[in-house]
Coordinates of C-alpha atoms in Angstrom, one line a residue:
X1 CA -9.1 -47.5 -75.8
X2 CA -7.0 -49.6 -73.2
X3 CA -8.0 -46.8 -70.8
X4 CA -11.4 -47.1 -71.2
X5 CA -11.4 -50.8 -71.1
X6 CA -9.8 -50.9 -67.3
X7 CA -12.9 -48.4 -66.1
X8 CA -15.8 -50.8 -65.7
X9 CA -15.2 -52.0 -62.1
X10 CA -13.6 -48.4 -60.8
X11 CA -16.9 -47.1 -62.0
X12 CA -18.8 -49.8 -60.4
X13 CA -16.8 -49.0 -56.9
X14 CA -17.4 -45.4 -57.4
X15 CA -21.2 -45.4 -58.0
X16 CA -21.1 -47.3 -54.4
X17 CA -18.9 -44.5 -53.0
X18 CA -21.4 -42.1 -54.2
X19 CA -24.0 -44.5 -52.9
X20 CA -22.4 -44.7 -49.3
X21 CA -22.0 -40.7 -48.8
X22 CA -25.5 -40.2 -50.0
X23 CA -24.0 -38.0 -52.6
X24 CA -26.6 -36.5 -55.3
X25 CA -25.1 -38.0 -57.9
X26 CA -26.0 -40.4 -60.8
X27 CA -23.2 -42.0 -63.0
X28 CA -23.3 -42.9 -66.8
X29 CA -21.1 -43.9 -69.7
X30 CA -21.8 -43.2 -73.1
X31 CA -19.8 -44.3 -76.2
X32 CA -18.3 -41.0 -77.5
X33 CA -17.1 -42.7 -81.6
X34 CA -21.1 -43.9 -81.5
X35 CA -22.3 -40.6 -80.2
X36 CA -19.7 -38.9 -81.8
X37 CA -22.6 -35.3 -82.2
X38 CA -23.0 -35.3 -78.4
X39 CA -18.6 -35.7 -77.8
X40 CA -18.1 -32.5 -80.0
X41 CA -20.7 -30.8 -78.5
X42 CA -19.0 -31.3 -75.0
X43 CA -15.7 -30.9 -76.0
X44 CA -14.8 -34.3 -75.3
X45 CA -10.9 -34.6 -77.3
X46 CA -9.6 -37.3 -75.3
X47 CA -10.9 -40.6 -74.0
X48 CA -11.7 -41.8 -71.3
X49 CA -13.5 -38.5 -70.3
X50 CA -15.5 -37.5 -67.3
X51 CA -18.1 -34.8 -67.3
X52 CA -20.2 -33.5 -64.0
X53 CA -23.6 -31.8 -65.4
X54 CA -25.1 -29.4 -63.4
X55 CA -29.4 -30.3 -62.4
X56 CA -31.5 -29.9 -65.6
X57 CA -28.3 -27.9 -67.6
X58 CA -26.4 -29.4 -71.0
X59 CA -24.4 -25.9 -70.8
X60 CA -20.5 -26.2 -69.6
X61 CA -20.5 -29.4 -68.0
X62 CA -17.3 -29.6 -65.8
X63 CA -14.4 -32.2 -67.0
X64 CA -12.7 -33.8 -64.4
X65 CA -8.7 -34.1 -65.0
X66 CA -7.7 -35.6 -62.0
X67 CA -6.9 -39.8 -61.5
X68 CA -9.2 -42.2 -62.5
X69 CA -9.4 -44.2 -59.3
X70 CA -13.0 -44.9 -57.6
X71 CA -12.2 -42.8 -54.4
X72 CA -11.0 -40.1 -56.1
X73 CA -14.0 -39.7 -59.0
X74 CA -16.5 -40.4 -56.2
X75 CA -14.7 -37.5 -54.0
X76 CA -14.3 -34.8 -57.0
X77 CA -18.0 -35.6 -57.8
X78 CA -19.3 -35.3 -53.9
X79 CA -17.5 -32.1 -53.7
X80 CA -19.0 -30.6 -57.1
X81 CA -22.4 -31.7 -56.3
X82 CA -22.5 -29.2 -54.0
X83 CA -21.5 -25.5 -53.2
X84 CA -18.2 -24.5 -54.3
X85 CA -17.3 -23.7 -50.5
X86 CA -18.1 -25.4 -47.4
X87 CA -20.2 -23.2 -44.9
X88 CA -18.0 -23.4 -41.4
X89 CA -20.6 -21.7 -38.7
X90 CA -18.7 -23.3 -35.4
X91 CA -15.1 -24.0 -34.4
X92 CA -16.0 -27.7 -34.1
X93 CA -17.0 -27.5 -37.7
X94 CA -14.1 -25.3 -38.4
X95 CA -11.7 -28.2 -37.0
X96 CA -13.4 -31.2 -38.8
X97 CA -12.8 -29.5 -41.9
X98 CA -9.2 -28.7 -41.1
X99 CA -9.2 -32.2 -40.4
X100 CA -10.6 -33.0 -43.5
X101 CA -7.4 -33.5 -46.2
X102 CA -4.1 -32.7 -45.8
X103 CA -4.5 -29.5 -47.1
X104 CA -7.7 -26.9 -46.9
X105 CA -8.3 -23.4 -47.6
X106 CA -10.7 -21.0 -45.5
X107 CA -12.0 -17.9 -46.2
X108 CA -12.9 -15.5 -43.0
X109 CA -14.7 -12.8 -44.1
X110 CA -16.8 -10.5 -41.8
X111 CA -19.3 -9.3 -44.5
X112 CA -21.1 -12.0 -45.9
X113 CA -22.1 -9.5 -49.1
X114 CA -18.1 -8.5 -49.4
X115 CA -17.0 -8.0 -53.3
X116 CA -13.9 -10.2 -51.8
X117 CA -16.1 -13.0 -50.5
X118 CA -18.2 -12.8 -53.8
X119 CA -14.5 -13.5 -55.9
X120 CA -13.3 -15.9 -53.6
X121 CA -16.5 -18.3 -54.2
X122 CA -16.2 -17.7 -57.5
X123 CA -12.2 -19.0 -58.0
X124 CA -13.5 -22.3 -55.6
X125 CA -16.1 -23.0 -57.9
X126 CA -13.3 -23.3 -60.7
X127 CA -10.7 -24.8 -58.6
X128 CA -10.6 -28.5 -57.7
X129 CA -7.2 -29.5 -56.4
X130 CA -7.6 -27.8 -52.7
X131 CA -11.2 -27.9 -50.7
X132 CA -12.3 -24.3 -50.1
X133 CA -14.2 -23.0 -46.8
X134 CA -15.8 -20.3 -45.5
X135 CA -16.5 -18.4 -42.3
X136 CA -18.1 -15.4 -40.4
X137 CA -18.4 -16.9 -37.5
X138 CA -16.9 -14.8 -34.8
X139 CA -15.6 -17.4 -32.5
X140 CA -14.2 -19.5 -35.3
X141 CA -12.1 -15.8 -36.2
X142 CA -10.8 -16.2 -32.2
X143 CA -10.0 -19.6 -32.4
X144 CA -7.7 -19.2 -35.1
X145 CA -6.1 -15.5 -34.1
X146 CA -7.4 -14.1 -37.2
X147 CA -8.8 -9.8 -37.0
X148 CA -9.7 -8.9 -40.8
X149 CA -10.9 -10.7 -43.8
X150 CA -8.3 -13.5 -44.7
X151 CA -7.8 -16.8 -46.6
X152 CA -6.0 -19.5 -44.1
X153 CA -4.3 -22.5 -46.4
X154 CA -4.2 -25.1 -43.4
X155 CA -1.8 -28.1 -44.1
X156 CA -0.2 -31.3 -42.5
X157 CA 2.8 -30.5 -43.0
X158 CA 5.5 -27.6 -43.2
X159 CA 5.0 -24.4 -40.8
X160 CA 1.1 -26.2 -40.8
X161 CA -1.1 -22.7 -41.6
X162 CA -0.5 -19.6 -43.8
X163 CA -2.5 -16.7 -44.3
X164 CA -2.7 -14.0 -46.8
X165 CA -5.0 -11.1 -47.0
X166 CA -7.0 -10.6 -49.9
X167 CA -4.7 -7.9 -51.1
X168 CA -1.3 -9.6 -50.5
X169 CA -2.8 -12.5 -52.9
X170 CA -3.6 -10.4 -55.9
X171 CA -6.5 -12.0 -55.0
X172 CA -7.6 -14.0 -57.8
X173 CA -4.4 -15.4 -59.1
X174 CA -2.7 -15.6 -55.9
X175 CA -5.2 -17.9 -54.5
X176 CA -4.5 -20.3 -57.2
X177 CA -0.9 -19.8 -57.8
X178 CA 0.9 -18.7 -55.0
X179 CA -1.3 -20.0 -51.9
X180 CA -2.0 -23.5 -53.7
X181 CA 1.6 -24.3 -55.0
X182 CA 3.9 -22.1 -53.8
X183 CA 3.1 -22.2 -50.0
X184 CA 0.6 -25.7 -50.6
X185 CA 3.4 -27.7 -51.4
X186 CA 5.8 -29.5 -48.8
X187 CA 9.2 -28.5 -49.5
X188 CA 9.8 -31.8 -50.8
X189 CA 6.9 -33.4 -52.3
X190 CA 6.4 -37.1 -53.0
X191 CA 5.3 -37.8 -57.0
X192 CA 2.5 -40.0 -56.8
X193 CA -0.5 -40.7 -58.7
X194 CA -2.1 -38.2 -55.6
X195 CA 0.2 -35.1 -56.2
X196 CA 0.7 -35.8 -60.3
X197 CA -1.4 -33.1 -61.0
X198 CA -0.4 -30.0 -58.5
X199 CA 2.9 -30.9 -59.7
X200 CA 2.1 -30.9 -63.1
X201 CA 0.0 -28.0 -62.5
X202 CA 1.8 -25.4 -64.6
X203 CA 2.6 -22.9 -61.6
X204 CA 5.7 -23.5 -60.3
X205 CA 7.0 -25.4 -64.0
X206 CA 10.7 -26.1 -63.0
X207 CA 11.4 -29.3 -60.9
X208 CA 14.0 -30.7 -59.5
X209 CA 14.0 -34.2 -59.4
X210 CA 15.3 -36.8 -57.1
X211 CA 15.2 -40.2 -58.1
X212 CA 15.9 -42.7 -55.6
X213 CA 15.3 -46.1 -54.3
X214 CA 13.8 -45.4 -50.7
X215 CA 14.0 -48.7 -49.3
X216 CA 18.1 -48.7 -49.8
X217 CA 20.5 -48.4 -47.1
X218 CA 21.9 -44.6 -48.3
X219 CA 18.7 -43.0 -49.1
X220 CA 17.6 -41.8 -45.6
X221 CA 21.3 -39.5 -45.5
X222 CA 20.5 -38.7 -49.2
X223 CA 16.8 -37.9 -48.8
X224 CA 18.1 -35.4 -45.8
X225 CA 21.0 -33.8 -48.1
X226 CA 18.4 -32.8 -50.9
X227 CA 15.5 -32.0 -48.3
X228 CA 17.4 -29.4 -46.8
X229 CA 18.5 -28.0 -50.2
X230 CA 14.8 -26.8 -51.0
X231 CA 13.6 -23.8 -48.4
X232 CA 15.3 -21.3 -50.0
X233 CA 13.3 -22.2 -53.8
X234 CA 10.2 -22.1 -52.3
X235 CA 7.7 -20.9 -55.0
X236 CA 10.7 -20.7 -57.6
X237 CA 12.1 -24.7 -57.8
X238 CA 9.4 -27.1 -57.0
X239 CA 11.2 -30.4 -55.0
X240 CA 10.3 -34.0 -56.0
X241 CA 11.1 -37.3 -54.6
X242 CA 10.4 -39.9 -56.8
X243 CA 11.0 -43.4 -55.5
X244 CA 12.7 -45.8 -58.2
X245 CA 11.0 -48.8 -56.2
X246 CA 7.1 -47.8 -57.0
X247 CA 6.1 -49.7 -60.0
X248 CA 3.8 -46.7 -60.9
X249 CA 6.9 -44.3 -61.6
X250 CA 8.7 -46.0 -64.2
X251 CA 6.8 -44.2 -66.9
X252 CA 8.6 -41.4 -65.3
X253 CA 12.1 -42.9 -65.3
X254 CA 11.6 -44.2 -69.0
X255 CA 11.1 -40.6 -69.6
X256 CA 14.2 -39.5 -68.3
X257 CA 16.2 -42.9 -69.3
X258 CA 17.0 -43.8 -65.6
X259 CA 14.9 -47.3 -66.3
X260 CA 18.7 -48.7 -65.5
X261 CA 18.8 -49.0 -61.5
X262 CA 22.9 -49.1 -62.0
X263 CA 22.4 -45.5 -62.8
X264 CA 20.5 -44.6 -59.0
X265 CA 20.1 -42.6 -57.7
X266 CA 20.1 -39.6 -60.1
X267 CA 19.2 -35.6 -60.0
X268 CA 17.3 -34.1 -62.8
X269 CA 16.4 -30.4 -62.7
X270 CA 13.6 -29.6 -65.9
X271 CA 11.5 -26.7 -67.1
X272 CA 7.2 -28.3 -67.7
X273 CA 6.6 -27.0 -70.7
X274 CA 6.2 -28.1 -73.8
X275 CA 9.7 -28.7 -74.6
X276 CA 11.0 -30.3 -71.3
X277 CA 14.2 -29.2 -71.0
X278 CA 16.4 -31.0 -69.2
X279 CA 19.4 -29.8 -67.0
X280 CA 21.5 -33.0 -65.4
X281 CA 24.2 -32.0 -62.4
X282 CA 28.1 -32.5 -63.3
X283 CA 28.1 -34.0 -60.1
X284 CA 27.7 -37.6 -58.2
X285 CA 27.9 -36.5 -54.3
X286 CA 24.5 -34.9 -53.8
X287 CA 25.3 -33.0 -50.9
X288 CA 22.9 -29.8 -49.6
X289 CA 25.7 -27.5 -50.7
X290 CA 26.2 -29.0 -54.4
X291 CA 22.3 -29.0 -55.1
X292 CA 21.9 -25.7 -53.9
X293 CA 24.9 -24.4 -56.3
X294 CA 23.1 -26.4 -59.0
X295 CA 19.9 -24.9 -58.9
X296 CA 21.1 -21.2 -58.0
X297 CA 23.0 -21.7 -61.2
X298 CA 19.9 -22.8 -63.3
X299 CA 18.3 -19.8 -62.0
X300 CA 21.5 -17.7 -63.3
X301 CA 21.2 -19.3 -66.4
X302 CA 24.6 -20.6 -65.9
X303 CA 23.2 -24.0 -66.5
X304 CA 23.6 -26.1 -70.2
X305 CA 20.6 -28.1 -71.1
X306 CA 20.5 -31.6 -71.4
X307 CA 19.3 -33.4 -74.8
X308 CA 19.2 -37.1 -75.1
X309 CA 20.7 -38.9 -78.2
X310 CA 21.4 -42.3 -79.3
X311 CA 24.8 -42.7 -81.0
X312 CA 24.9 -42.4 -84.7
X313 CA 24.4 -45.7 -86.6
X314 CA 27.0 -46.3 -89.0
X315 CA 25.0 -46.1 -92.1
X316 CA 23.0 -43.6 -90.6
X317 CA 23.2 -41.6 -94.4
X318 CA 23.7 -44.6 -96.5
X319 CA 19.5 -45.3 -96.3
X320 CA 17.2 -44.0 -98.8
X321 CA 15.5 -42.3 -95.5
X322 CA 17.9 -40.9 -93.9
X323 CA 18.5 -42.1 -90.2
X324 CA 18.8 -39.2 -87.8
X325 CA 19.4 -38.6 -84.0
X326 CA 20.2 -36.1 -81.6
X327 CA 23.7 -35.8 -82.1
X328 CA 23.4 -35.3 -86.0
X329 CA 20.6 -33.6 -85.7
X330 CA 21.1 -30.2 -86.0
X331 CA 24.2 -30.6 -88.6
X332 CA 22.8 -32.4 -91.1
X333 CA 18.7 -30.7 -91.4
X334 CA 19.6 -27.0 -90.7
X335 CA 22.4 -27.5 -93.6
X336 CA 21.3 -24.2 -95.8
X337 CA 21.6 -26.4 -98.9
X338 CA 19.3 -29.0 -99.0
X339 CA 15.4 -29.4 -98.2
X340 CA 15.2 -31.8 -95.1
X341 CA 11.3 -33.9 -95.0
X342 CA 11.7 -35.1 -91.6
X343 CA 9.6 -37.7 -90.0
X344 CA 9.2 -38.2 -85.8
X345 CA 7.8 -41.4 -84.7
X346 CA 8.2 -43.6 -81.6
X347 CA 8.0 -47.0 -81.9
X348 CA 5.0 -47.7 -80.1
X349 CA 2.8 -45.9 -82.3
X350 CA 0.5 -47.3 -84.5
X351 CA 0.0 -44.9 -87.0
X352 CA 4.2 -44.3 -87.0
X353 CA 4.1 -48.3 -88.1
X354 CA 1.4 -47.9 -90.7
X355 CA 3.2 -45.0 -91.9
X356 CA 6.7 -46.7 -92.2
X357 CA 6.3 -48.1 -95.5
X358 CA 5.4 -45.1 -97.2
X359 CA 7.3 -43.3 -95.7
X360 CA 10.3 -45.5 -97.4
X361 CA 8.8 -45.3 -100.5
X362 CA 9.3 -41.7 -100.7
X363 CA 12.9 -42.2 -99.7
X364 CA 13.5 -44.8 -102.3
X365 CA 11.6 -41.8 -104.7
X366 CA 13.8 -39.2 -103.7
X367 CA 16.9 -40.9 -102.9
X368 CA 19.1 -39.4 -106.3
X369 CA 17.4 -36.2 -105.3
X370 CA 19.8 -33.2 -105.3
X371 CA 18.6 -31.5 -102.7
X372 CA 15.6 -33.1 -101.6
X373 CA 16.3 -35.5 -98.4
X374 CA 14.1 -37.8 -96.6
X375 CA 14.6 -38.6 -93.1
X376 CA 13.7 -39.8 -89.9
X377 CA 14.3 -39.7 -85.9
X378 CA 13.1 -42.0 -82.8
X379 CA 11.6 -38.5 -80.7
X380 CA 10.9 -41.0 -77.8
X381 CA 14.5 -41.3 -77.7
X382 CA 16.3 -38.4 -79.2
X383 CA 15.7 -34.9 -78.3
X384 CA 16.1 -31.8 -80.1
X385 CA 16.0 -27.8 -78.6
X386 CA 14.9 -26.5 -82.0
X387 CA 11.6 -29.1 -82.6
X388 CA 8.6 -29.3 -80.2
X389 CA 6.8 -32.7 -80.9
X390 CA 3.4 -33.2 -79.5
X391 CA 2.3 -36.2 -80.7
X392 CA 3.0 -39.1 -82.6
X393 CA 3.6 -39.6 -85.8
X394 CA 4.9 -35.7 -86.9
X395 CA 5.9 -34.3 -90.0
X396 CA 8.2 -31.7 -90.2
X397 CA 9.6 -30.0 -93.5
X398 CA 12.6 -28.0 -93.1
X399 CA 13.1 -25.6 -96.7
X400 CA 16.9 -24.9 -98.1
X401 CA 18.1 -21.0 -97.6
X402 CA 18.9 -18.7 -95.0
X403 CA 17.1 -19.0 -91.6
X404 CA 15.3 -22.2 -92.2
X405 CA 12.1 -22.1 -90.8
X406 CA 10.2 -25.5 -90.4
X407 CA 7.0 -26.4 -91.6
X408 CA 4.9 -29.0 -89.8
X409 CA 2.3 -31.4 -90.7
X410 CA 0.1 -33.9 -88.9
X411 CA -2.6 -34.9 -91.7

């Protein structure tokens, strides 16, 4: 695992993090294909992974999700080592831990035995993204102008605090959905390795994506245009500025085949989900007006989605396996007369290139077929509405007949 191989010295900086903030914490590795017993008994599917035991317990350790930088581990792991909220007895506590990160969340509650208080330790002991705190004291309820039991999302940025009542939040999902993303999100929010995963979070799933170069002479007009588009989405179209320039983003930009800086800067709206759909903007003059139009439109379904394709080869159907892409896609397998065996790879993938030769073996065996066709299709770069491919390589078989339904494969 190339992954796992980079981790030696991050975990070497972060067991002197731990070190420095006298955190109660001890760090370990342990080979998960050797120990393979232990990995499945701890739900370990993915490598590298990180997992937090509670003092003397082997039941539910926590996995951490987050990035796999020193300060980051060392911070998830300080804050899990101990209670899930942060006890705030006096305002000058209360404003260090305001002060704290750039975005907090504190519970006042009067009744230190409340059924409310009770659930809202409970979701901050489940919830790592946002630092949780928690209050009776009376003068820290003055200093902040708050009367009843409330939960106060503090920020460093936007309108700076928001506070809900525990029954405007739906309590337990509100605190995670709509306090968290809807209202703990600038705006407009940078992607970075820092925000990736309140982004990615699942809870607001449709983005709007402006990729830019933020060093060039336009962007600062440009960056104001699509800024001002975003109030009125709040909690319904999540903002993103991601700048073309950081070498850390091109993954992203490979992803949505803007790796070509000729083609910058570029608008892409898309729906997180498993499928990814894609909507890109008929226009070039990203004004406040046109992206507001553009997204009011997505959310009136007025909007076509977007599915990359490379052009059809020439020969494309003259191959024993059949060469397929995005444009031919949907013609050629959903045909009612013929049994499609369809093969997704990406050419980076290891088992896709130990699987290429047999997979033309079976074309060359079924290549005077009638009605038995072999094929294949670059998923990395083709995309199709119909097909949801997780992974890499993917077999999919789509039968002859009415309403063709497809059968997949992975073995």
């Amino acid at each position: 695992c190339e992954q796992c191989s980079e981790l030696p010295p991050k975990l070497a900086r972060t067991v002197e993090l731990l070190r420095e903030r006298g955190a109660p914490v001890r760090l370990g590795s342990l080979d998960g294909e050797t120990h393979a017993t232990l990995a499945t008994e701890f739900d370990v599917s993915h490598y590298p992974d990180f997992l937090l035991f509670d003092p003397g317990s082997r039941a539910k350790p926590r996995h951490y999700h987050a990035q796999r930088e020193a300060e980051a581990l060392a911070k998830w792991a300080t804050r899990r080592a101990g209670p899930p909220a942060v006890t705030v007895a006096t305002t000058a506590e209360a404003q260090a831990f305001v002060d704290s990160d750039s975005l907090v969340l504190l519970g006042f509650f009067k009744d230190t035995e409340s059924r409310d208080l009770k659930t809202f330790l409970e979701i901050a002991d489940t919830y790592d993204e946002v630092p949780f705190g928690v209050t009776s004291s009376e003068e820290v309820f003055a200093k902040y102008g708050v009367s009843t039991d409330s939960i106060v999302l503090f920020k460093k940025f936007d309108e700076g605090q928001k506070s809900f009542t525990p029954i405007d939040l739906n309590f337990r999902h509100g605190i995670k959905s709509h306090t968290a993303v809807v209202h703990g999100c600038e705006c407009l929010c940078g992607c970075t390795v820092q925000t990736f995963p309140l982004l990615f979070s699942g809870l607001v799933n449709v983005h709007i994506l402006l990729f830019a170069n933020a060093s060039s002479e336009g962007f600062p007009e440009l960056f104001e245009q699509f800024k001002a588009a975003a109030p009125p989405f709040r909690g319904k179209i999540l903002f993103v500025l991601l700048n073309s320039a950081v070498p850390e983003n091109d993954n992203v930009l490979d992803l949505f085949e803007l790796t070509d800086g000729a083609r910058l800067p570029a608008i892409r709206l898309v729906k997180v989900n498993k499928d990814m759909v894609k909507h890109v903007p008929s226009f070039s003059d990203f004004t406040t007006a046109n992206i507001t139009s553009f997204c009011q439109d997505y959310l009136d379904e007025h909007n076509k989605p977007f599915s990359k394709s490379q052009e059809i080869p020439k020969d494309w159907n003259k191959r024993p396996v059949k060469v397929l892409v995005g444009k031919n896609f949907d013609e050629f397998v959903f045909d009612e007369t013929k049994n499609v065996f369809v093969e997704f790879y990406a050419s980076w993938c290891d088992h896709c290139k130990k699987l290429a030769p047999v997979w033309e073996q079976l074309g060359v065996q079924y290549k005077d077929h009638d009605n038995i066709v072999i094929a294949k299709m670059d998923a990395e770069k083709n995309e199709v509405a119909a097909v949801h491919i997780p992974g890499y390589p993917k077999i999919k078989y789509f039968p002859a007949g009415p309403g063709k339904k497809v059968r997949s494969s992975s073995s």
